[in-house]
Coordinates of C-alpha atoms in Angstrom, one line a residue:
X1 CA 50.5 99.6 136.7
X2 CA 49.7 100.6 133.0
X3 CA 47.2 98.8 130.9
X4 CA 47.7 98.6 127.2
X5 CA 44.8 97.7 124.7
X6 CA 45.7 95.8 121.5
X7 CA 45.0 97.9 118.4
X8 CA 43.1 96.4 115.6
X9 CA 44.2 96.8 112.0
X10 CA 42.3 99.5 110.1
X11 CA 40.5 98.9 106.7
X12 CA 43.3 100.3 104.6
X13 CA 46.0 98.2 106.4
X14 CA 43.8 95.1 105.8
X15 CA 43.2 96.0 102.2
X16 CA 46.9 96.2 101.5
X17 CA 47.8 93.1 103.5
X18 CA 45.1 91.2 101.4
X19 CA 46.5 92.4 98.1
X20 CA 50.1 91.4 99.2
X21 CA 49.0 88.2 100.8
X22 CA 50.6 89.3 104.2
X23 CA 49.9 86.9 107.1
X24 CA 50.1 89.9 109.4
X25 CA 46.2 90.4 109.5
X26 CA 46.0 87.1 111.4
X27 CA 48.9 87.9 113.7
X28 CA 47.7 91.0 115.4
X29 CA 48.9 94.6 115.4
X30 CA 52.1 94.9 117.6
X31 CA 51.6 98.7 118.0
X32 CA 51.6 99.7 121.8
X33 CA 48.8 102.1 122.9
X34 CA 51.3 104.2 125.1
X35 CA 55.0 105.4 125.2
X36 CA 56.9 102.0 125.5
X37 CA 60.0 101.7 127.6
X38 CA 61.7 101.0 124.2
X39 CA 60.4 104.2 122.6
X40 CA 61.2 106.2 125.8
X41 CA 64.8 105.0 125.8
X42 CA 65.2 105.6 122.0
X43 CA 63.7 109.0 122.1
X44 CA 66.1 110.4 124.7
X45 CA 69.1 108.9 123.0
X46 CA 68.3 109.9 119.4
X47 CA 69.5 113.1 117.8
X48 CA 66.6 113.3 115.3
X49 CA 62.8 113.4 115.3
X50 CA 60.7 113.5 112.2
X51 CA 57.2 114.9 112.9
X52 CA 54.1 114.9 110.7
X53 CA 50.9 117.0 111.2
X54 CA 47.9 117.9 109.1
X55 CA 47.2 121.3 107.8
X56 CA 43.8 123.0 107.8
X57 CA 43.0 121.3 104.5
X58 CA 43.9 117.8 105.8
X59 CA 47.1 117.7 103.8
X60 CA 50.0 116.0 105.6
X61 CA 53.3 117.8 106.1
X62 CA 56.5 116.4 107.6
X63 CA 59.6 118.0 109.2
X64 CA 62.7 116.9 111.0
X65 CA 64.1 118.4 114.0
X66 CA 67.0 117.9 116.4
X67 CA 70.8 117.8 116.0
X68 CA 71.8 116.5 119.4
X69 CA 70.7 113.9 121.7
X70 CA 68.6 114.8 124.7
X71 CA 66.4 117.4 122.9
X72 CA 63.4 115.1 123.3
X73 CA 62.7 113.1 126.4
X74 CA 59.9 111.3 128.1
X75 CA 58.1 113.2 131.0
X76 CA 56.0 110.4 132.4
X77 CA 52.5 109.3 131.9
X78 CA 53.2 108.8 128.0
X79 CA 54.0 112.5 127.7
X80 CA 57.1 113.6 125.9
X81 CA 58.8 117.0 125.8
X82 CA 60.7 118.5 122.9
X83 CA 63.0 121.6 123.1
X84 CA 64.7 122.1 119.8
X85 CA 66.1 124.9 117.4
X86 CA 63.9 125.2 114.3
X87 CA 63.6 127.2 111.1
X88 CA 60.7 129.3 112.3
X89 CA 60.5 131.2 108.9
X90 CA 59.9 128.3 106.6
X91 CA 59.3 125.0 108.4
X92 CA 55.7 124.2 107.5
X93 CA 55.1 122.0 110.7
X94 CA 56.1 125.2 112.8
X95 CA 53.8 127.2 110.7
X96 CA 50.8 125.0 111.0
X97 CA 51.2 124.6 114.8
X98 CA 51.9 128.2 115.7
X99 CA 50.9 130.5 112.8
X100 CA 53.4 132.9 114.4
X101 CA 54.5 134.8 111.3
X102 CA 57.9 135.5 112.8
X103 CA 56.8 136.4 116.3
X104 CA 56.8 134.5 119.5
X105 CA 53.8 132.3 119.8
X106 CA 52.1 129.9 122.0
X107 CA 50.2 126.8 121.0
X108 CA 46.4 127.4 121.6
X109 CA 45.0 124.3 123.2
X110 CA 41.6 125.1 121.9
X111 CA 43.0 125.4 118.4
X112 CA 44.7 122.1 118.3
X113 CA 42.4 120.0 120.5
X114 CA 42.2 116.6 118.7
X115 CA 44.7 117.5 116.2
X116 CA 46.8 114.5 115.1
X117 CA 50.6 114.2 115.3
X118 CA 53.0 111.5 114.4
X119 CA 56.7 111.0 114.8
X120 CA 59.8 108.9 114.1
X121 CA 62.5 109.1 116.6
X122 CA 65.6 107.9 114.9
X123 CA 69.3 107.5 115.6
X124 CA 71.1 107.0 112.2
X125 CA 74.5 106.1 114.0
X126 CA 72.9 103.0 115.6
X127 CA 70.2 102.4 113.1
X128 CA 67.5 102.4 115.8
X129 CA 64.2 104.0 115.2
X130 CA 60.6 104.1 116.9
X131 CA 57.3 105.3 115.6
X132 CA 55.2 107.5 117.7
X133 CA 51.7 109.0 117.4
X134 CA 49.6 111.2 119.6
X135 CA 48.3 114.8 120.2
X136 CA 49.9 118.1 121.1
X137 CA 49.1 119.3 124.5
X138 CA 51.1 122.6 124.9
X139 CA 53.8 124.4 123.2
X140 CA 55.5 127.7 122.3
X141 CA 58.0 129.1 119.8
X142 CA 60.5 131.8 120.9
X143 CA 62.1 134.0 118.1
X144 CA 65.3 135.9 118.8
X145 CA 64.7 139.6 119.2
X146 CA 67.4 140.5 116.8
X147 CA 66.5 139.0 113.4
X148 CA 70.1 139.0 112.4
X149 CA 71.4 137.2 115.5
X150 CA 73.0 133.8 115.0
X151 CA 70.6 132.3 117.7
X152 CA 67.9 130.0 116.3
X153 CA 64.2 130.1 117.1
X154 CA 63.3 127.5 119.7
X155 CA 60.2 125.4 119.8
X156 CA 59.1 123.7 123.1
X157 CA 56.4 121.2 122.7
X158 CA 54.6 118.6 125.0
X159 CA 52.9 115.8 123.3
X160 CA 50.8 112.9 124.6
X161 CA 51.8 109.6 123.0
X162 CA 48.9 107.2 122.1
X163 CA 50.9 104.8 120.0
X164 CA 54.5 103.6 119.7
X165 CA 56.2 100.8 117.9
X166 CA 59.9 100.0 117.3
X167 CA 61.1 99.3 113.7
X168 CA 63.9 97.2 112.2
X169 CA 67.1 98.8 111.0
X170 CA 66.8 98.0 107.4
X171 CA 67.7 100.6 104.8
X172 CA 69.1 103.0 107.3
X173 CA 72.4 104.6 106.1
X174 CA 74.6 105.3 109.1
X175 CA 75.3 109.0 109.7
X176 CA 77.0 111.1 112.5
X177 CA 74.7 114.0 113.3
X178 CA 75.9 117.4 114.4
X179 CA 73.9 120.6 115.3
X180 CA 73.8 123.5 113.0
X181 CA 72.2 126.9 112.7
X182 CA 69.0 127.8 110.6
X183 CA 69.0 131.6 111.1
X184 CA 70.3 132.1 107.5
X185 CA 67.6 129.9 105.9
X186 CA 66.2 131.2 102.6
X187 CA 63.1 130.0 100.8
X188 CA 64.4 129.2 97.2
X189 CA 60.9 128.2 95.8
X190 CA 57.3 127.4 96.9
X191 CA 56.1 126.4 93.6
X192 CA 54.7 122.7 93.2
X193 CA 56.7 122.3 90.1
X194 CA 60.0 121.4 91.6
X195 CA 63.1 123.4 90.4
X196 CA 66.2 121.7 88.9
X197 CA 68.0 122.1 92.2
X198 CA 65.2 120.5 94.2
X199 CA 65.1 117.5 91.9
X200 CA 68.9 117.2 92.3
X201 CA 68.3 117.1 96.0
X202 CA 65.7 114.3 95.6
X203 CA 68.0 112.2 93.3
X204 CA 70.9 112.5 95.6
X205 CA 68.9 111.4 98.9
X206 CA 69.4 108.2 100.6
X207 CA 66.6 109.0 103.2
X208 CA 63.4 110.8 103.4
X209 CA 60.4 110.9 105.9
X210 CA 56.8 110.4 105.0
X211 CA 53.7 111.2 106.9
X212 CA 50.2 109.9 106.1
X213 CA 46.8 109.6 107.8
X214 CA 43.8 107.5 108.1
X215 CA 41.3 110.3 107.4
X216 CA 41.3 112.3 110.7
X217 CA 41.5 109.2 112.9
X218 CA 45.2 108.3 112.9
X219 CA 48.7 109.3 111.6
X220 CA 51.9 107.7 110.8
X221 CA 55.4 109.0 110.2
X222 CA 58.2 106.7 109.0
X223 CA 61.4 106.8 106.8
X224 CA 62.2 105.4 103.5
X225 CA 65.8 104.7 102.8
X226 CA 68.0 103.2 100.2
X227 CA 71.0 103.9 97.9
X228 CA 71.3 107.5 96.7
X229 CA 69.1 108.0 93.8
X230 CA 66.4 105.5 94.9
X231 CA 63.8 108.2 94.7
X232 CA 63.0 109.5 91.2
X233 CA 61.3 112.6 89.9
X234 CA 59.2 112.8 86.6
X235 CA 56.6 115.1 85.2
X236 CA 52.9 114.5 84.6
X237 CA 51.3 115.4 81.4
X238 CA 50.1 118.7 82.9
X239 CA 53.7 119.6 84.0
X240 CA 53.2 118.7 87.7
X241 CA 56.2 117.2 89.5
X242 CA 55.8 113.6 90.4
X243 CA 58.0 111.9 92.9
X244 CA 58.2 108.1 92.8
X245 CA 59.8 105.5 95.0
X246 CA 59.9 101.7 95.3
X247 CA 58.6 100.1 98.5
X248 CA 61.4 97.7 99.6
X249 CA 60.7 94.5 101.4
X250 CA 59.6 95.4 105.1
X251 CA 57.6 94.1 108.1
X252 CA 54.5 93.5 106.0
X253 CA 52.3 95.6 108.3
X254 CA 51.8 98.2 105.6
X255 CA 50.8 101.0 108.1
X256 CA 51.9 103.8 105.7
X257 CA 50.5 102.1 102.6
X258 CA 47.2 101.3 104.6
X259 CA 46.8 105.0 105.3
X260 CA 47.4 105.8 101.6
X261 CA 44.8 103.2 100.6
X262 CA 42.0 105.0 102.4
X263 CA 43.5 108.5 102.3
X264 CA 45.8 109.0 99.3
X265 CA 47.7 112.1 100.6
X266 CA 51.2 112.2 102.1
X267 CA 53.8 114.8 103.2
X268 CA 57.4 114.2 102.6
X269 CA 60.6 115.8 103.8
X270 CA 63.9 115.4 102.0
X271 CA 66.9 116.6 104.1
X272 CA 70.2 117.3 102.6
X273 CA 72.7 116.2 105.3
X274 CA 75.6 117.8 103.5
X275 CA 74.3 121.4 103.0
X276 CA 71.5 121.7 105.3
X277 CA 69.0 122.4 102.4
X278 CA 65.7 120.9 102.7
X279 CA 62.6 120.1 100.4
X280 CA 59.1 119.8 102.0
X281 CA 56.4 118.5 99.7
X282 CA 52.8 117.4 100.2
X283 CA 50.5 115.9 97.5
X284 CA 48.3 113.2 96.3
X285 CA 49.5 109.6 96.1
X286 CA 48.8 106.5 94.0
X287 CA 50.0 103.1 95.0
X288 CA 50.9 100.5 92.6
X289 CA 51.0 96.7 93.0
X290 CA 52.5 93.8 91.0
X291 CA 52.5 94.3 87.3
X292 CA 51.4 97.9 87.6
X293 CA 54.3 98.7 89.8
X294 CA 56.7 96.9 87.4
X295 CA 55.5 99.2 84.6
X296 CA 56.3 102.3 86.8
X297 CA 59.7 101.0 88.2
X298 CA 60.9 97.9 86.4
X299 CA 61.8 94.9 88.7
X300 CA 59.5 96.3 91.5
X301 CA 56.3 94.8 92.8
X302 CA 55.3 97.7 94.9
X303 CA 55.7 101.5 94.2
X304 CA 54.3 104.8 95.2
X305 CA 53.8 107.9 93.0
X306 CA 53.2 111.4 94.7
X307 CA 52.0 114.2 92.6
X308 CA 53.2 117.4 94.3
X309 CA 50.5 119.9 95.1
X310 CA 52.5 122.1 97.5
X311 CA 56.2 122.3 98.2
X312 CA 58.9 124.5 100.0
X313 CA 62.5 124.3 99.0
X314 CA 64.6 125.9 101.6
X315 CA 68.5 126.7 101.7
X316 CA 70.0 125.8 105.0
X317 CA 66.7 125.3 106.8
X318 CA 67.9 122.2 108.8
X319 CA 69.1 122.6 112.4
X320 CA 71.7 119.7 111.9
X321 CA 74.2 118.2 109.5
X322 CA 75.0 114.6 108.8
X323 CA 78.4 112.9 107.9
X324 CA 78.1 109.7 106.1
X325 CA 79.5 106.7 108.0
X326 CA 78.3 103.5 106.3
X327 CA 75.6 102.6 103.8
X328 CA 72.9 100.0 105.0
X329 CA 74.0 96.5 103.7
X330 CA 70.3 96.0 102.8
X331 CA 70.3 98.7 100.2
X332 CA 69.3 97.2 96.8
X333 CA 70.5 98.7 93.6
X334 CA 68.9 101.9 92.2
X335 CA 65.9 101.0 90.0
X336 CA 65.3 103.8 87.4
X337 CA 61.9 104.6 86.2
X338 CA 60.5 102.7 83.2
X339 CA 61.0 106.0 81.2
X340 CA 64.7 106.0 82.4
X341 CA 65.6 102.4 82.2
X342 CA 68.3 101.4 79.7
X343 CA 67.4 97.8 80.2
X344 CA 63.6 97.5 80.2
X345 CA 61.6 94.3 80.0
X346 CA 58.3 93.2 81.4
X347 CA 59.1 91.0 84.5
X348 CA 55.6 90.1 85.0
X349 CA 55.1 88.9 81.5
X350 CA 55.0 85.1 81.5
X351 CA 58.2 83.9 79.9
X352 CA 57.4 82.1 76.6
X353 CA 60.8 80.9 76.0
X354 CA 63.6 79.2 77.9
X355 CA 67.4 78.6 77.7
X356 CA 69.3 75.5 78.4
X357 CA 73.0 75.5 79.5
X358 CA 75.0 73.6 76.8
X359 CA 78.4 74.5 78.0
X360 CA 80.5 76.5 80.5
X361 CA 84.0 77.5 79.6
X362 CA 86.2 78.8 82.4
X363 CA 88.4 81.7 81.1
X364 CA 89.8 83.1 84.4
X365 CA 89.0 82.1 88.0
X366 CA 86.1 84.7 88.0
X367 CA 85.1 84.9 84.4
X368 CA 83.4 82.0 82.2
X369 CA 81.8 81.8 78.9
X370 CA 78.3 80.3 79.0
X371 CA 76.7 78.8 75.9
X372 CA 73.0 78.4 75.9
X373 CA 70.5 76.9 73.6
X374 CA 67.1 78.4 72.9
X375 CA 64.0 76.2 73.4
X376 CA 62.3 78.3 70.6
X377 CA 64.8 79.9 68.2
X378 CA 64.6 83.6 67.9
X379 CA 66.7 86.3 66.2
X380 CA 68.7 88.9 68.2
X381 CA 70.8 91.7 67.1
X382 CA 74.5 92.4 67.9
X383 CA 74.9 94.5 70.9
X384 CA 71.7 93.2 72.6
X385 CA 71.3 91.7 76.0
X386 CA 69.3 88.7 77.3
X387 CA 67.1 88.8 80.4
X388 CA 67.1 85.4 82.4
X389 CA 64.8 84.7 85.4
X390 CA 66.6 82.7 88.1
X391 CA 63.8 83.1 90.7
X392 CA 62.6 79.5 90.5
X393 CA 66.1 78.4 91.3
X394 CA 67.1 80.8 93.9
X395 CA 64.2 82.8 95.5
X396 CA 63.7 81.5 99.0
X397 CA 60.5 83.6 99.6
X398 CA 59.8 86.4 102.1
X399 CA 62.1 86.9 105.0
X400 CA 62.1 89.9 107.4
X401 CA 65.8 90.1 108.1
X402 CA 68.7 88.2 106.5
X403 CA 71.9 89.6 107.8
X404 CA 74.1 86.9 106.1
X405 CA 72.7 88.0 102.7
X406 CA 70.9 91.4 103.1
X407 CA 70.5 92.3 99.5
X408 CA 68.6 89.2 98.7
X409 CA 65.5 90.6 100.4
X410 CA 64.7 92.7 97.4
X411 CA 66.3 90.5 94.7
X412 CA 63.9 89.4 91.9
X413 CA 66.8 87.1 90.7
X414 CA 66.4 88.4 87.2
X415 CA 69.7 89.2 85.4
X416 CA 70.6 90.8 82.0
X417 CA 73.8 89.6 80.3
X418 CA 75.2 91.2 77.1
X419 CA 75.2 88.5 74.4
X420 CA 78.9 88.1 73.5
X421 CA 78.4 85.9 70.4
X422 CA 77.6 87.5 67.0
X423 CA 74.1 86.7 65.7
X424 CA 73.4 84.6 62.7
X425 CA 76.1 82.0 63.2
X426 CA 73.7 79.2 62.4
X427 CA 72.9 80.6 59.0
X428 CA 69.2 80.6 59.7
X429 CA 66.9 83.5 60.2
X430 CA 66.6 82.7 63.8
X431 CA 69.3 81.7 66.3
X432 CA 69.0 78.5 68.2
X433 CA 72.0 79.3 70.6
X434 CA 74.1 82.2 71.8
X435 CA 77.0 82.9 74.3
X436 CA 77.4 85.3 77.4
X437 CA 80.7 86.0 78.8
X438 CA 80.1 86.5 82.6
X439 CA 81.9 87.6 85.7
X440 CA 81.0 86.0 89.0
X441 CA 79.9 89.0 91.2
X442 CA 76.8 87.9 93.2
X443 CA 74.4 85.1 94.0
X444 CA 73.1 84.5 90.6
X445 CA 76.5 84.4 88.8
X446 CA 77.9 82.4 91.6
X447 CA 75.1 79.8 91.0
X448 CA 75.8 79.9 87.4
X449 CA 79.4 79.0 88.0
X450 CA 78.4 76.0 90.0
X451 CA 76.6 74.6 87.1
X452 CA 77.7 72.0 84.5
X453 CA 75.9 71.2 81.2
X454 CA 75.2 67.6 82.6
X455 CA 73.1 69.2 85.3
X456 CA 70.5 70.1 82.7
X457 CA 70.1 73.8 83.9
X458 CA 67.0 75.3 82.2
X459 CA 66.1 79.0 82.9
X460 CA 63.0 81.0 81.7
X461 CA 64.0 83.8 79.3
X462 CA 62.3 87.1 79.3
X463 CA 63.7 88.2 76.0
X464 CA 66.5 89.9 74.1
X465 CA 66.6 93.7 74.3
X466 CA 68.6 96.8 74.0
X467 CA 69.7 99.0 71.1
X468 CA 73.5 99.4 71.8
X469 CA 75.1 99.6 68.3
X470 CA 78.7 100.5 67.2
X471 CA 78.4 102.8 64.3
X472 CA 81.7 103.7 62.5
X473 CA 81.6 107.3 61.2
X474 CA 83.7 108.9 58.5
X475 CA 85.4 111.4 60.8
X476 CA 88.1 109.1 62.1
X477 CA 88.8 105.7 63.7
X478 CA 86.1 104.6 66.0
X479 CA 87.3 104.4 69.7
X480 CA 85.9 102.0 72.3
X481 CA 86.8 101.9 76.0
X482 CA 86.2 98.6 77.7
X483 CA 86.7 97.6 81.4
X484 CA 87.0 94.0 82.1
X485 CA 84.0 92.0 80.8
X486 CA 82.9 95.3 79.3
X487 CA 84.4 93.9 76.1
X488 CA 81.2 91.9 75.5
X489 CA 79.4 94.4 73.4
X490 CA 82.4 94.5 71.0
X491 CA 82.5 90.7 70.8
X492 CA 79.0 90.5 69.6
X493 CA 79.5 93.2 67.0
X494 CA 82.9 92.0 65.6
X495 CA 81.7 90.7 62.1
X496 CA 80.2 94.1 61.3
X497 CA 83.2 96.2 62.3
X498 CA 86.0 97.5 59.9
X499 CA 88.9 96.6 62.1
X500 CA 91.1 99.1 60.2
X501 CA 89.1 101.9 61.6
X502 CA 88.4 100.6 65.1
X503 CA 90.5 101.3 68.2
X504 CA 90.0 99.4 71.6
X505 CA 91.2 100.7 74.9
X506 CA 90.9 97.8 77.3
X507 CA 91.6 98.0 81.0
X508 CA 91.4 94.9 83.3
X509 CA 92.9 93.5 86.4
X510 CA 96.0 91.4 85.9
X511 CA 94.0 88.3 87.4
X512 CA 91.7 88.5 84.4
X513 CA 94.5 88.7 81.7
X514 CA 93.4 85.3 80.3
X515 CA 90.3 86.9 79.1
X516 CA 92.2 89.2 76.9
X517 CA 94.4 86.3 75.7
X518 CA 91.3 84.2 75.1
X519 CA 89.7 87.0 73.1
X520 CA 92.7 87.7 70.9
X521 CA 92.9 83.9 70.1
X522 CA 89.4 83.8 69.2
X523 CA 89.4 87.2 67.3
X524 CA 93.0 87.7 66.0
X525 CA 91.8 90.7 63.9
X526 CA 91.4 92.7 67.2
X527 CA 95.2 92.4 68.0
X528 CA 96.4 95.4 65.8
X529 CA 93.8 97.9 67.1
X530 CA 93.8 97.3 70.8
X531 CA 95.7 98.8 73.7
X532 CA 95.5 96.8 76.9
X533 CA 96.2 98.3 80.3
X534 CA 96.7 95.7 83.1
X535 CA 96.1 96.9 86.7
X536 CA 97.0 95.2 90.0
X537 CA 100.5 94.3 88.7
X538 CA 102.9 93.5 91.6
X539 CA 105.6 91.5 89.8
X540 CA 106.2 93.1 86.2
X541 CA 108.6 90.2 85.3
X542 CA 105.9 87.6 86.0
X543 CA 103.3 89.7 84.4
X544 CA 105.3 89.8 81.2
X545 CA 105.6 86.0 81.2
X546 CA 101.8 85.8 81.7
X547 CA 101.3 88.1 78.8
X548 CA 103.6 86.6 76.2
X549 CA 100.7 85.5 74.0
X550 CA 99.4 89.0 73.8
X551 CA 103.0 90.3 73.0
X552 CA 103.5 87.7 70.5
X553 CA 100.2 88.6 68.7
X554 CA 101.4 92.2 68.6
X555 CA 99.0 93.6 71.2
X556 CA 100.3 96.9 72.9
X557 CA 100.3 96.0 76.6
X558 CA 100.9 98.4 79.5
X559 CA 101.2 97.5 83.1
X560 CA 99.5 100.6 84.5
X561 CA 96.1 102.3 84.6
X562 CA 94.6 104.0 81.6
X563 CA 95.3 107.8 81.7
X564 CA 93.8 110.7 79.9
X565 CA 96.7 111.1 77.7
X566 CA 96.2 107.6 76.4
X567 CA 93.0 108.8 74.7
X568 CA 94.3 112.0 73.2
X569 CA 94.9 110.7 69.6
X570 CA 94.1 112.9 66.7
X571 CA 92.9 110.3 64.4
X572 CA 90.0 109.2 66.6
X573 CA 86.5 109.9 65.9
X574 CA 84.5 112.4 67.9
X575 CA 82.0 109.6 68.8
X576 CA 83.2 107.4 71.6
X577 CA 81.7 104.2 72.9
X578 CA 82.3 102.6 76.2
X579 CA 81.2 99.7 78.6
X580 CA 83.0 100.2 82.0
X581 CA 82.4 100.2 85.7
X582 CA 80.6 103.4 87.2
X583 CA 83.7 105.0 88.6
X584 CA 85.7 104.7 85.4
X585 CA 82.7 105.9 83.5
X586 CA 82.4 109.0 85.5
X587 CA 86.2 109.7 85.0
X588 CA 85.9 109.0 81.3
X589 CA 82.9 111.4 80.8
X590 CA 85.1 114.1 82.4
X591 CA 88.0 113.3 80.1
X592 CA 85.8 113.2 77.0
X593 CA 83.8 116.3 77.7
X594 CA 82.7 117.8 74.3
X595 CA 82.8 114.4 72.6
X596 CA 79.7 112.3 71.8
X597 CA 79.8 109.4 74.2
X598 CA 77.6 106.4 73.8
X599 CA 77.9 103.8 76.6
X600 CA 76.3 100.5 77.5
X601 CA 75.4 99.9 81.1
X602 CA 77.8 97.9 83.1
X603 CA 75.0 97.0 85.6
X604 CA 72.9 94.0 85.3

C-alpha cells in the first residue's frame, strides 16, 4: 500500500492565484507525491519526454528526448528508467548531467545528490501529457567509438519521481513522431542574441517546453502550444533577444507562473519537428498581468517575457521528427506584439463611447450591412476600422474545457471591422453614424446577424483606428485587389478616389455575388474600372442569369479564379493595394514581387 501526502501550494502559486482571482487556492493541489498509475501508463506509451534541470548557476535548461514509445518506463517504487539516443555534443541537459566532453561518462551520485529534475511525458498523437518531478539517481552516457558512425550517443538514466500530475489536452497540435539520428548535429550559434534563423524557428513553432523552479526546492516542466507564430521575438534596448508569449486559459493552478513569481528564471526548448533543428535558451523572465499584459500583447490578460542570457542553436540536434496531423481546436488566433500589431487599441481602457444598431441590411446569406449610431459623435478617417467590445453580451466567464466551442476559452469578444461608409456624410465635423459591411464567420458575427434594430443592441466602442489609405500616384492607374468583403476599405474611400485612375480586381464566391451587385448599384462609378472573378461556379448558365445586373452595368465578369496574367497590365502603378484572405495574400505577394504592396489585414 502506498501513502500519498497532499501537497500545499507554494507562495508563488498562491500569489499568482490571488492576482488572477483563481479559486484553486481553496480547492487544494492535485499533484500526487509519487508516480501515479496514470503517469506510469502515459510514460511508457509516449514517444517524447521533455526534461528540465538546473545548471551550476541555478539557471533552468530544457531538452526533449525520445522518438519511439517505450524508451521510458516505470521501474517500480516511483522509479523510472530512460534509455534514449541524444545529441551528446550540444544538448545542454546532457552536458549539465554528465560533463562528459564527448567521452563516455557516468552520473556521479555525489555530484547530483539533491539535484532537481522535472519532466513532461507527452504523446502528441493522443494529446496526452503528464508532468513529473523528482531527482536523478543514476545514469550514464555512451558515445560511439567512431565519431563518424551513424550510431547516436545513448543516455541511460534512473530517476525517482516525487511528484506527478496529469494535464488536459488543450493547445496540443497532433503530430506523428518518428525517430531520427543526431550524429550530424552542428552548433550554429551559442550567442544570447538570436540569429535570424533562430528567430524564424521560434516564429514557426507551435509548441515549446518550459522549465522553471521554486528556488532550489521544486521544479516544473510543461509545454506551451498554440498556432504557429504564437511565440514572438523582439529586442531589448541593449540588443538582447526577448522571447514573448501569451498565457492562454488553462487549469488556473499556475504552477509555472508561480515558480516564475518567486524565481524569475526559465529554460525553453524550441524543437523544429520538420528539420530536427532545435533552439535551447535560458534567461530572466517577467510576467505581465491585466493591463500590463495587454500593452505587451494586445488582447491578452497574461503574458511572459524572457530575456535570453544564454542559448544554443543546433542543426539536426533532435533524435526525432514530427509529421503534422491536426492542429488543436483550442488554438486562438496569433496575437502579434503591440509593436507588430496593425490593429492596436487599449482593450483595458474603459470605453467612453458606445454604438447602437440602427439597421441591418442583408446582402447575401452570409453578408450584411450594419448601420450604427454613435452615442457621442466623433470623427473618423476613410479606411479606418472600429473596435467594438461584445464581452458584456457574449462572455460566459471561465471554463476549463469547452469542446463544443473551443476557441471561446481565449476569446475577449472584441472585434474590429473596417468602416465601409465614407466619413463626413452628415456634413458635420464629427460623424454621428457609420456603416460596416460584415461577413458571418464566428460567434460574434453570428450574434450580430441575429439582431434587429428593434432589439436596441448597444455595444461599447473602444475607438476608431488604423492608417490604411489609398494614395493615387502619378506613375499609372492605382490597382486594388479585394477578396469578398475585402472591398470594404475601398467603399470608405470612394469619394476621394479618381475613378478614371483606379482599377479594382475583385474575387468572390458566386454565393456572394449580390455583394458585388449591391456595391455597383450604390456606387455606379466603380463599374468601368472593376474586373470581377467569381469562384465556385458550377452552372455557368445560371451564373450568367444571376449576374445580369453586373453585365448590364458594364462590369467585366469572369467565372474563374484570378490569375497572375490578369494583373499584368502595363498601365498600372507600381504601388498596389489589397485586402484579401491570408492564402491569397501570400500568392499575390509572390506574383507582385518587386512591387510596392500595401495591404489591410483581413483578420479581425
